[in-house]
Amino acid sequence: MTDAVAEAASGGFVFPAFYSFAPSFTRQPVAATRTKQEALWADLIRDYCRHHNIFWLDVASAASSALFVNNAIQRRVAAVDVVHFLDALVARGDGAWDEARSRCLVFWKRPEAWGDLIYQWIEASGNTGSVMTVFELRLSESTRDEPFHNLDLELMLRALSALETAGKAAVFTGERSDSLGVKFL
């Protein structure tokens, strides 16, 4: 597979140089090399997910995706190493596992950064002091052109929690996660 074909297969995403280096697909035994490898894979995972607007990586399906399989050099990351590299991503604060550790929520933008974007929109749209539902923030016409429109629910809740911690919002419960209310302070 040529670089152009690989790029087209990955939706225009350009993989970094290490992705074409066969040893990158096997966990390295030397600690210093492995640490660098973990950082490279964590960056790649984050950047790939940002490019494709992916929030959740399912370990089983990700292990056979273009992210972890390079057909051009006939290499793939073993499923156990996919988990290892996702662990590295989580350890540095760029992701979080679900309870079963079968899916990883990738923070290609940290919850605090999403919270900042939401609060900037709240201030710019004159909604300071108002109450909104999580549904309104995520899916309403008024947020259609905002980067947080259609944000993953779990990530939206984390962003709102960060705003709450910063004293910029108060979150109160509803019957469902999407019907939670938020008062912006």
CSV table of C-alpha atoms in Angstrom, one decimal, residues 42-151:
chain,number,residue,atom,x,y,z
A,42,ALA,CA,-0.4,8.2,22.9
A,43,ASP,CA,0.2,11.2,20.6
A,44,LEU,CA,-0.9,9.2,17.5
A,45,ILE,CA,-4.0,7.9,19.2
A,46,ARG,CA,-5.0,11.4,20.4
A,47,ASP,CA,-4.2,13.0,17.0
A,48,TYR,CA,-6.0,10.2,15.0
A,49,CYS,CA,-9.1,10.5,17.2
A,50,ARG,CA,-9.1,14.3,16.8
A,51,HIS,CA,-8.8,14.1,13.0
A,52,HIS,CA,-11.7,11.6,12.8
A,53,ASN,CA,-13.7,13.1,15.6
A,54,ILE,CA,-13.6,9.9,17.6
A,55,PHE,CA,-14.3,10.1,21.3
A,56,TRP,CA,-14.5,6.4,22.3
A,57,LEU,CA,-12.1,3.7,21.2
A,58,ASP,CA,-13.4,0.2,21.6
A,59,VAL,CA,-10.4,-2.0,22.2
A,60,ALA,CA,-11.6,-5.0,20.2
A,61,SER,CA,-12.5,-3.0,17.1
A,62,ALA,CA,-9.6,-0.5,17.4
A,63,ALA,CA,-7.0,-3.3,17.4
A,64,SER,CA,-8.0,-4.2,13.8
A,65,SER,CA,-8.4,-0.6,12.6
A,66,ALA,CA,-6.0,1.5,10.5
A,67,LEU,CA,-4.9,3.1,13.7
A,68,PHE,CA,-3.1,-0.1,14.9
A,69,VAL,CA,-2.7,-2.0,11.6
A,70,ASN,CA,-0.2,-0.8,9.0
A,71,ASN,CA,-0.9,-3.0,5.9
A,72,ALA,CA,1.9,-1.4,4.0
A,73,ILE,CA,4.5,-3.0,6.2
A,74,GLN,CA,2.3,-5.9,7.3
A,75,ARG,CA,2.4,-5.0,11.0
A,76,ARG,CA,-0.2,-4.7,13.6
A,77,VAL,CA,-0.2,-3.9,17.3
A,78,ALA,CA,-1.2,-6.9,19.5
A,79,ALA,CA,-4.5,-6.4,21.4
A,80,VAL,CA,-2.6,-6.5,24.7
A,81,ASP,CA,-0.3,-3.7,23.5
A,82,VAL,CA,-3.3,-1.7,22.3
A,83,VAL,CA,-4.5,-1.8,25.9
A,84,HIS,CA,-0.9,-0.9,27.1
A,85,PHE,CA,-0.7,2.2,24.8
A,86,LEU,CA,-4.2,3.3,25.9
A,87,ASP,CA,-3.1,2.9,29.5
A,88,ALA,CA,-0.2,5.2,28.7
A,89,LEU,CA,-2.7,7.7,27.2
A,90,VAL,CA,-4.8,7.5,30.3
A,91,ALA,CA,-1.8,7.8,32.7
A,92,ARG,CA,-0.9,11.1,31.1
A,93,GLY,CA,-4.4,12.5,31.5
A,94,ASP,CA,-5.5,12.2,27.8
A,95,GLY,CA,-8.1,9.5,28.3
A,96,ALA,CA,-10.3,7.5,30.7
A,97,TRP,CA,-11.4,3.9,30.7
A,98,ASP,CA,-15.0,2.8,31.0
A,99,GLU,CA,-15.7,0.6,34.0
A,100,ALA,CA,-15.1,-2.6,32.0
A,101,ARG,CA,-11.9,-1.4,30.5
A,102,SER,CA,-13.2,-2.4,27.1
A,103,ARG,CA,-13.5,1.2,25.8
A,104,CYS,CA,-11.4,4.3,26.3
A,105,LEU,CA,-12.6,7.8,26.1
A,106,VAL,CA,-9.9,9.8,24.3
A,107,PHE,CA,-9.4,13.4,25.4
A,108,TRP,CA,-8.1,15.0,22.2
A,109,LYS,CA,-9.2,18.1,24.1
A,110,ARG,CA,-9.1,17.8,27.8
A,111,PRO,CA,-12.5,18.3,29.7
A,112,GLU,CA,-11.2,21.6,31.1
A,113,ALA,CA,-10.6,22.9,27.6
A,114,TRP,CA,-14.1,21.8,26.5
A,115,GLY,CA,-15.4,23.5,29.6
A,116,ASP,CA,-13.6,26.7,28.6
A,117,LEU,CA,-15.1,26.6,25.1
A,118,ILE,CA,-18.5,26.1,26.5
A,119,TYR,CA,-18.1,29.0,29.0
A,120,GLN,CA,-16.7,31.3,26.3
A,121,TRP,CA,-19.9,30.6,24.3
A,122,ILE,CA,-22.1,31.2,27.4
A,123,GLU,CA,-20.5,34.6,27.9
A,124,ALA,CA,-20.6,35.6,24.2
A,125,SER,CA,-24.2,34.5,23.8
A,126,GLY,CA,-25.3,36.4,27.0
A,127,ASN,CA,-26.3,33.2,28.8
A,128,THR,CA,-24.4,33.9,32.0
A,129,GLY,CA,-26.9,33.4,34.9
A,130,SER,CA,-29.1,31.2,32.8
A,131,VAL,CA,-30.1,27.6,33.2
A,132,MET,CA,-29.7,25.1,30.3
A,133,THR,CA,-30.0,21.4,29.9
A,134,VAL,CA,-27.1,19.2,28.8
A,135,PHE,CA,-29.3,18.3,25.8
A,136,GLU,CA,-29.5,22.0,24.8
A,137,LEU,CA,-25.8,22.5,25.1
A,138,ARG,CA,-25.0,19.4,23.1
A,139,LEU,CA,-27.7,19.3,20.4
A,140,SER,CA,-29.7,22.6,20.1
A,141,GLU,CA,-29.7,24.8,17.1
A,142,SER,CA,-28.1,27.6,19.1
A,143,THR,CA,-24.9,25.6,19.5
A,144,ARG,CA,-24.8,24.1,16.0
A,145,ASP,CA,-21.8,26.1,14.9
A,146,GLU,CA,-19.9,25.6,18.2
A,147,PRO,CA,-17.0,23.1,18.5
A,148,PHE,CA,-18.8,21.4,21.4
A,149,HIS,CA,-22.0,20.8,19.4
A,150,ASN,CA,-22.7,17.0,19.5
A,151,LEU,CA,-19.9,16.5,22.1
